[in-house]
Every structure is written in C-alpha cells, then in structure tokens.
C-alpha cells in the first residue's frame, strides 16, 4: 500500500498554501523501516501485562509485536498539531457548506450530503484513492516539472522559491437528485483544486445513479451514459463547472477532498495498527 506516509517521503519539499487556493496537506514523516534481520528481538518484559494478556506464539511474533507497538507510538506522536489543524480546517469547510457527513470508522467511503432547494446532493469519495497510487513516477514527474519551472517561481522574503505542492488525484462522484425527475450522476476527478468532469449521466430512476446493488449496477451499464465530457462544446463544459460551483463544489471544497482522504487514511492506519497489534498479542 502506497499511503500518505510513503508519498510524503518521496516529495523532497513541503509547502503551505492559503485556504482559498488549497488546504494544508498533512505530512506524517517517519524514519525508514529497518529490515527484520537488523531488528533486535525484544524480551517479553518489553510489554506490560495490560497490553498483552499472554505470551505470543513464537519469537517472531514477539519481534512483529514490538515493531507494531513502535510504529503505533510513532504515528500517534507524529505531527499532532498539524494533524489537528488539518481536521479543524476540514470541519470548518464542511460546516460552512452545510454538509452532512457520513464517515464510518473502518469503512473506506466518505459521503457528504446537503439540500439545495428541491435538490438532494450527494458527494462521495474513498480513501482507497490514496492507497491505490501504484506508480511513483507520477510524483517523480511532478517533482521534475517543479524543477523545470523553478526559475519562474516567486521568491519569499528569505529569497527562497515558493512552489506549489503536488496533489494526488481523487475520484469523486456527485449525484444531484430531484423529486420525480430522477438524478444526475456527475463523475469527476479532483486534483489541484479542480473538479475535472469526466461524464454527466441522467437516470430516470434515481436509485440507478447510486447503484448500490449488482442488479442496479448492471441495469445502469445497459443505459446510455452520455458523451465523453471532453467532446462537449467548450462553453457547455464551462457551464457544467459553474453548475457544480453554484452548489458549493468550488475550489476550496475541491482542495478539501484530498486533505480529508489523507486525514482519514491516517486514522484508519492507526486503527489498523491497533487492531492487528491486539490480535498478534492475544
């Protein structure tokens, strides 16, 4: 899994941007992992009786448990002020936009909903987008482009160049439903504060836009989904962008989504460490 922790290690510079153009990206640095051959096997006394109810099954379990414990402590103590600030920014944007959030611990998908006149708007994205980044070249290319544009960047008061921070793409589905008129499904990719619309589809039956069952997903695939968005007239494309902005899906909201994914991924990683540690130590 290439998570935020791996991504932040691969990017040599971190930057802060104003909330109007970007939210802060959380970085959770940690030292590179040593190989198991280099690790020193701890004694059983390294763990308190409150942590482990009985001895692990093997010496390797002891070593694995020690590493999980060390990783959990490191993650819990890394960049706590920045992590808290990031959550505050996200909460403020959600509150300002009057969004209702469904974020279930242990689940990957996050759903934001709101009312806009007679419309019901549903925005969904998943933490899997940060886990499924498998090609480091994407970030290497971004860093290379930064270096190529280095001379064109403004300098700060310390005569240092200010460069934008690379952003990972996040797939976001927007469903706009009207009573008795079905629903629109707007499939987008969010990156660098922009909703890049890929497809706009209308369904007479609103439940097909959500397609939470295999049957409805099959029924949806048999329907005409609309033309590729890039084939539309440029003026029409621009009007669709304004359609989203009018409903609160603006640059600030777009910047929040990768940040929300990063924060949730960190929470889920901590949860995973805790549950796996408890299982190994049981």
GROMACS .gro file of C-alpha atoms in nm:
model
  282
    1UNK     CA    1   0.000   0.000   0.000
    2UNK     CA    2   0.143   0.332  -0.105
    3UNK     CA    3  -0.005   0.556   0.160
    4UNK     CA    4   0.042   0.917   0.253
    5UNK     CA    5   0.343   0.818   0.462
    6UNK     CA    6   0.519   0.682   0.151
    7UNK     CA    7   0.413   0.977  -0.062
    8UNK     CA    8   0.545   1.235   0.180
    9UNK     CA    9   0.880   1.058   0.195
   10UNK     CA   10   0.910   1.077  -0.184
   11UNK     CA   11   0.848   1.452  -0.204
   12UNK     CA   12   1.158   1.650  -0.104
   13UNK     CA   13   0.978   1.970  -0.014
   14UNK     CA   14   0.659   2.056   0.179
   15UNK     CA   15   0.472   2.381   0.148
   16UNK     CA   16   0.172   2.562   0.297
   17UNK     CA   17  -0.091   2.737   0.091
   18UNK     CA   18  -0.380   2.964   0.185
   19UNK     CA   19  -0.718   2.804   0.236
   20UNK     CA   20  -0.859   2.996  -0.060
   21UNK     CA   21  -0.646   2.800  -0.303
   22UNK     CA   22  -0.553   2.494  -0.101
   23UNK     CA   23  -0.585   2.334   0.238
   24UNK     CA   24  -0.277   2.214   0.422
   25UNK     CA   25  -0.156   1.872   0.329
   26UNK     CA   26  -0.078   1.665   0.640
   27UNK     CA   27   0.263   1.505   0.643
   28UNK     CA   28   0.335   1.225   0.880
   29UNK     CA   29   0.708   1.164   0.845
   30UNK     CA   30   0.870   0.865   0.998
   31UNK     CA   31   1.208   0.701   0.966
   32UNK     CA   32   1.269   0.437   0.704
   33UNK     CA   33   1.192   0.087   0.824
   34UNK     CA   34   1.488  -0.134   0.907
   35UNK     CA   35   1.499  -0.488   0.778
   36UNK     CA   36   1.390  -0.764   1.009
   37UNK     CA   37   1.745  -0.901   1.010
   38UNK     CA   38   1.870  -0.573   1.160
   39UNK     CA   39   1.599  -0.553   1.425
   40UNK     CA   40   1.682  -0.666   1.775
   41UNK     CA   41   1.446  -0.914   1.927
   42UNK     CA   42   1.296  -0.767   2.244
   43UNK     CA   43   1.237  -0.963   2.559
   44UNK     CA   44   0.886  -1.035   2.684
   45UNK     CA   45   0.942  -0.780   2.959
   46UNK     CA   46   0.923  -0.502   2.699
   47UNK     CA   47   0.544  -0.525   2.720
   48UNK     CA   48   0.321  -0.463   3.017
   49UNK     CA   49   0.056  -0.711   3.127
   50UNK     CA   50  -0.207  -0.451   3.040
   51UNK     CA   51  -0.103  -0.468   2.673
   52UNK     CA   52  -0.061  -0.845   2.630
   53UNK     CA   53  -0.277  -1.098   2.808
   54UNK     CA   54  -0.045  -1.388   2.729
   55UNK     CA   55   0.285  -1.462   2.556
   56UNK     CA   56   0.282  -1.453   2.174
   57UNK     CA   57   0.308  -1.780   1.983
   58UNK     CA   58   0.672  -1.750   1.873
   59UNK     CA   59   0.984  -1.540   1.888
   60UNK     CA   60   0.893  -1.392   1.552
   61UNK     CA   61   0.555  -1.285   1.693
   62UNK     CA   62   0.744  -1.104   1.969
   63UNK     CA   63   0.951  -0.922   1.708
   64UNK     CA   64   0.645  -0.837   1.498
   65UNK     CA   65   0.454  -0.719   1.802
   66UNK     CA   66   0.743  -0.495   1.905
   67UNK     CA   67   0.753  -0.337   1.562
   68UNK     CA   68   0.377  -0.279   1.557
   69UNK     CA   69   0.395  -0.122   1.902
   70UNK     CA   70   0.681   0.103   1.794
   71UNK     CA   71   0.504   0.207   1.476
   72UNK     CA   72   0.182   0.286   1.662
   73UNK     CA   73   0.363   0.502   1.918
   74UNK     CA   74   0.549   0.685   1.641
   75UNK     CA   75   0.234   0.756   1.441
   76UNK     CA   76   0.043   0.873   1.746
   77UNK     CA   77   0.317   1.124   1.831
   78UNK     CA   78   0.395   1.248   1.477
   79UNK     CA   79   0.285   1.599   1.381
   80UNK     CA   80  -0.012   1.607   1.618
   81UNK     CA   81  -0.056   1.989   1.599
   82UNK     CA   82  -0.059   1.983   1.218
   83UNK     CA   83  -0.297   1.686   1.216
   84UNK     CA   84  -0.537   1.867   1.450
   85UNK     CA   85  -0.515   2.186   1.245
   86UNK     CA   86  -0.595   1.990   0.931
   87UNK     CA   87  -0.908   1.845   1.091
   88UNK     CA   88  -1.019   2.189   1.205
   89UNK     CA   89  -0.990   2.327   0.851
   90UNK     CA   90  -1.191   2.037   0.710
   91UNK     CA   91  -1.459   2.077   0.978
   92UNK     CA   92  -1.489   2.449   0.904
   93UNK     CA   93  -1.536   2.392   0.530
   94UNK     CA   94  -1.795   2.120   0.593
   95UNK     CA   95  -1.982   2.338   0.841
   96UNK     CA   96  -1.973   2.644   0.616
   97UNK     CA   97  -2.112   2.443   0.325
   98UNK     CA   98  -2.387   2.293   0.547
   99UNK     CA   99  -2.281   1.940   0.456
  100UNK     CA  100  -2.388   1.633   0.650
  101UNK     CA  101  -2.104   1.380   0.677
  102UNK     CA  102  -2.121   1.003   0.684
  103UNK     CA  103  -1.776   0.879   0.783
  104UNK     CA  104  -1.792   0.535   0.943
  105UNK     CA  105  -1.473   0.417   1.118
  106UNK     CA  106  -1.334   0.114   0.941
  107UNK     CA  107  -1.506   0.193   0.609
  108UNK     CA  108  -1.328   0.345   0.308
  109UNK     CA  109  -1.606   0.558   0.159
  110UNK     CA  110  -1.698   0.905   0.284
  111UNK     CA  111  -2.035   1.056   0.188
  112UNK     CA  112  -2.132   1.423   0.215
  113UNK     CA  113  -2.494   1.527   0.160
  114UNK     CA  114  -2.689   1.852   0.156
  115UNK     CA  115  -3.009   2.010   0.028
  116UNK     CA  116  -3.004   2.273  -0.244
  117UNK     CA  117  -3.357   2.397  -0.299
  118UNK     CA  118  -3.559   2.092  -0.413
  119UNK     CA  119  -3.240   1.901  -0.491
  120UNK     CA  120  -3.063   1.642  -0.281
  121UNK     CA  121  -2.688   1.643  -0.341
  122UNK     CA  122  -2.463   1.350  -0.257
  123UNK     CA  123  -2.082   1.367  -0.286
  124UNK     CA  124  -1.879   1.051  -0.230
  125UNK     CA  125  -1.511   0.963  -0.236
  126UNK     CA  126  -1.292   0.691  -0.092
  127UNK     CA  127  -0.967   0.656   0.098
  128UNK     CA  128  -0.871   0.382  -0.148
  129UNK     CA  129  -0.757   0.652  -0.391
  130UNK     CA  130  -0.454   0.725  -0.174
  131UNK     CA  131  -0.390   0.355  -0.119
  132UNK     CA  132  -0.410   0.261  -0.486
  133UNK     CA  133  -0.141   0.501  -0.611
  134UNK     CA  134   0.097   0.241  -0.751
  135UNK     CA  135   0.322   0.439  -0.983
  136UNK     CA  136   0.578   0.652  -0.807
  137UNK     CA  137   0.663   0.801  -1.147
  138UNK     CA  138   0.357   1.025  -1.125
  139UNK     CA  139   0.508   1.205  -0.830
  140UNK     CA  140   0.857   1.194  -0.977
  141UNK     CA  141   0.719   1.364  -1.289
  142UNK     CA  142   0.551   1.628  -1.074
  143UNK     CA  143   0.878   1.696  -0.893
  144UNK     CA  144   1.061   1.712  -1.228
  145UNK     CA  145   0.812   1.966  -1.361
  146UNK     CA  146   0.861   2.169  -1.045
  147UNK     CA  147   1.236   2.176  -1.108
  148UNK     CA  148   1.186   2.278  -1.470
  149UNK     CA  149   0.969   2.570  -1.364
  150UNK     CA  150   1.196   2.656  -1.072
  151UNK     CA  151   1.327   2.980  -1.221
  152UNK     CA  152   0.976   3.108  -1.289
  153UNK     CA  153   0.852   3.077  -0.929
  154UNK     CA  154   0.817   3.381  -0.699
  155UNK     CA  155   1.054   3.422  -0.406
  156UNK     CA  156   0.960   3.480  -0.044
  157UNK     CA  157   1.122   3.725   0.198
  158UNK     CA  158   1.411   3.486   0.257
  159UNK     CA  159   1.482   3.481  -0.117
  160UNK     CA  160   1.361   3.122  -0.138
  161UNK     CA  161   1.142   2.989  -0.415
  162UNK     CA  162   0.780   2.912  -0.336
  163UNK     CA  163   0.650   2.613  -0.528
  164UNK     CA  164   0.307   2.451  -0.531
  165UNK     CA  165   0.271   2.121  -0.352
  166UNK     CA  166   0.184   1.821  -0.571
  167UNK     CA  167  -0.163   1.676  -0.525
  168UNK     CA  168  -0.284   1.323  -0.587
  169UNK     CA  169  -0.599   1.265  -0.797
  170UNK     CA  170  -0.915   1.163  -0.612
  171UNK     CA  171  -1.220   1.018  -0.782
  172UNK     CA  172  -1.540   1.191  -0.670
  173UNK     CA  173  -1.898   1.105  -0.767
  174UNK     CA  174  -2.164   1.375  -0.742
  175UNK     CA  175  -2.533   1.278  -0.752
  176UNK     CA  176  -2.797   1.550  -0.787
  177UNK     CA  177  -3.149   1.418  -0.734
  178UNK     CA  178  -3.481   1.595  -0.796
  179UNK     CA  179  -3.816   1.451  -0.682
  180UNK     CA  180  -4.000   1.281  -0.970
  181UNK     CA  181  -3.724   1.378  -1.216
  182UNK     CA  182  -3.459   1.116  -1.146
  183UNK     CA  183  -3.096   1.208  -1.087
  184UNK     CA  184  -2.776   1.326  -1.248
  185UNK     CA  185  -2.456   1.133  -1.191
  186UNK     CA  186  -2.151   1.354  -1.243
  187UNK     CA  187  -1.829   1.154  -1.235
  188UNK     CA  188  -1.522   1.365  -1.164
  189UNK     CA  189  -1.158   1.351  -1.065
  190UNK     CA  190  -1.041   1.615  -0.819
  191UNK     CA  191  -0.683   1.737  -0.840
  192UNK     CA  192  -0.511   2.067  -0.755
  193UNK     CA  193  -0.837   2.231  -0.651
  194UNK     CA  194  -1.025   2.149  -0.973
  195UNK     CA  195  -1.320   1.921  -1.045
  196UNK     CA  196  -1.226   1.753  -1.372
  197UNK     CA  197  -1.560   1.627  -1.503
  198UNK     CA  198  -1.539   1.301  -1.697
  199UNK     CA  199  -1.903   1.217  -1.758
  200UNK     CA  200  -2.253   1.352  -1.690
  201UNK     CA  201  -2.535   1.096  -1.695
  202UNK     CA  202  -2.908   1.124  -1.630
  203UNK     CA  203  -3.118   0.841  -1.488
  204UNK     CA  204  -3.496   0.849  -1.474
  205UNK     CA  205  -3.473   0.621  -1.171
  206UNK     CA  206  -3.263   0.796  -0.909
  207UNK     CA  207  -3.155   0.469  -0.746
  208UNK     CA  208  -2.967   0.377  -1.065
  209UNK     CA  209  -2.736   0.675  -1.013
  210UNK     CA  210  -2.630   0.526  -0.680
  211UNK     CA  211  -2.636   0.162  -0.799
  212UNK     CA  212  -2.557   0.004  -0.463
  213UNK     CA  213  -2.653  -0.345  -0.577
  214UNK     CA  214  -2.509  -0.560  -0.855
  215UNK     CA  215  -2.851  -0.571  -1.022
  216UNK     CA  216  -2.882  -0.192  -1.038
  217UNK     CA  217  -2.522  -0.156  -1.150
  218UNK     CA  218  -2.592  -0.398  -1.436
  219UNK     CA  219  -2.908  -0.205  -1.528
  220UNK     CA  220  -2.715   0.122  -1.527
  221UNK     CA  221  -2.445  -0.016  -1.755
  222UNK     CA  222  -2.706  -0.100  -2.017
  223UNK     CA  223  -2.815   0.266  -2.045
  224UNK     CA  224  -2.660   0.543  -2.250
  225UNK     CA  225  -2.431   0.732  -2.012
  226UNK     CA  226  -2.381   1.044  -2.221
  227UNK     CA  227  -2.090   1.159  -2.436
  228UNK     CA  228  -1.732   1.190  -2.310
  229UNK     CA  229  -1.723   1.525  -2.135
  230UNK     CA  230  -1.418   1.642  -2.331
  231UNK     CA  231  -1.619   1.607  -2.653
  232UNK     CA  232  -1.870   1.869  -2.544
  233UNK     CA  233  -1.859   2.227  -2.664
  234UNK     CA  234  -1.612   2.425  -2.450
  235UNK     CA  235  -1.880   2.675  -2.346
  236UNK     CA  236  -2.102   2.388  -2.234
  237UNK     CA  237  -1.815   2.238  -2.037
  238UNK     CA  238  -1.764   2.571  -1.860
  239UNK     CA  239  -2.134   2.588  -1.770
  240UNK     CA  240  -2.114   2.245  -1.608
  241UNK     CA  241  -1.822   2.369  -1.399
  242UNK     CA  242  -2.035   2.662  -1.287
  243UNK     CA  243  -2.322   2.421  -1.215
  244UNK     CA  244  -2.104   2.247  -0.957
  245UNK     CA  245  -1.971   2.573  -0.813
  246UNK     CA  246  -2.324   2.703  -0.765
  247UNK     CA  247  -2.390   2.403  -0.540
  248UNK     CA  248  -2.083   2.459  -0.326
  249UNK     CA  249  -1.841   2.234  -0.513
  250UNK     CA  250  -1.584   2.508  -0.564
  251UNK     CA  251  -1.203   2.523  -0.548
  252UNK     CA  252  -1.199   2.533  -0.167
  253UNK     CA  253  -1.418   2.223  -0.149
  254UNK     CA  254  -1.208   2.051  -0.416
  255UNK     CA  255  -0.890   2.118  -0.218
  256UNK     CA  256  -1.052   1.977   0.095
  257UNK     CA  257  -1.122   1.633  -0.054
  258UNK     CA  258  -0.760   1.509  -0.088
  259UNK     CA  259  -0.693   1.652   0.257
  260UNK     CA  260  -0.995   1.470   0.401
  261UNK     CA  261  -0.874   1.147   0.238
  262UNK     CA  262  -0.526   1.198   0.387
  263UNK     CA  263  -0.664   1.258   0.736
  264UNK     CA  264  -0.900   0.961   0.720
  265UNK     CA  265  -0.626   0.735   0.585
  266UNK     CA  266  -0.410   0.826   0.881
  267UNK     CA  267  -0.694   0.749   1.124
  268UNK     CA  268  -0.763   0.417   0.955
  269UNK     CA  269  -0.393   0.330   0.957
  270UNK     CA  270  -0.378   0.392   1.333
  271UNK     CA  271  -0.690   0.182   1.378
  272UNK     CA  272  -0.535  -0.096   1.171
  273UNK     CA  273  -0.213  -0.089   1.373
  274UNK     CA  274  -0.407  -0.110   1.699
  275UNK     CA  275  -0.633  -0.398   1.593
  276UNK     CA  276  -0.352  -0.602   1.436
  277UNK     CA  277  -0.126  -0.541   1.738
  278UNK     CA  278  -0.402  -0.663   1.969
  279UNK     CA  279  -0.454  -0.973   1.754
  280UNK     CA  280  -0.085  -1.065   1.747
  281UNK     CA  281  -0.053  -1.006   2.120
  282UNK     CA  282  -0.365  -1.202   2.214
   0.00000   0.00000   0.00000
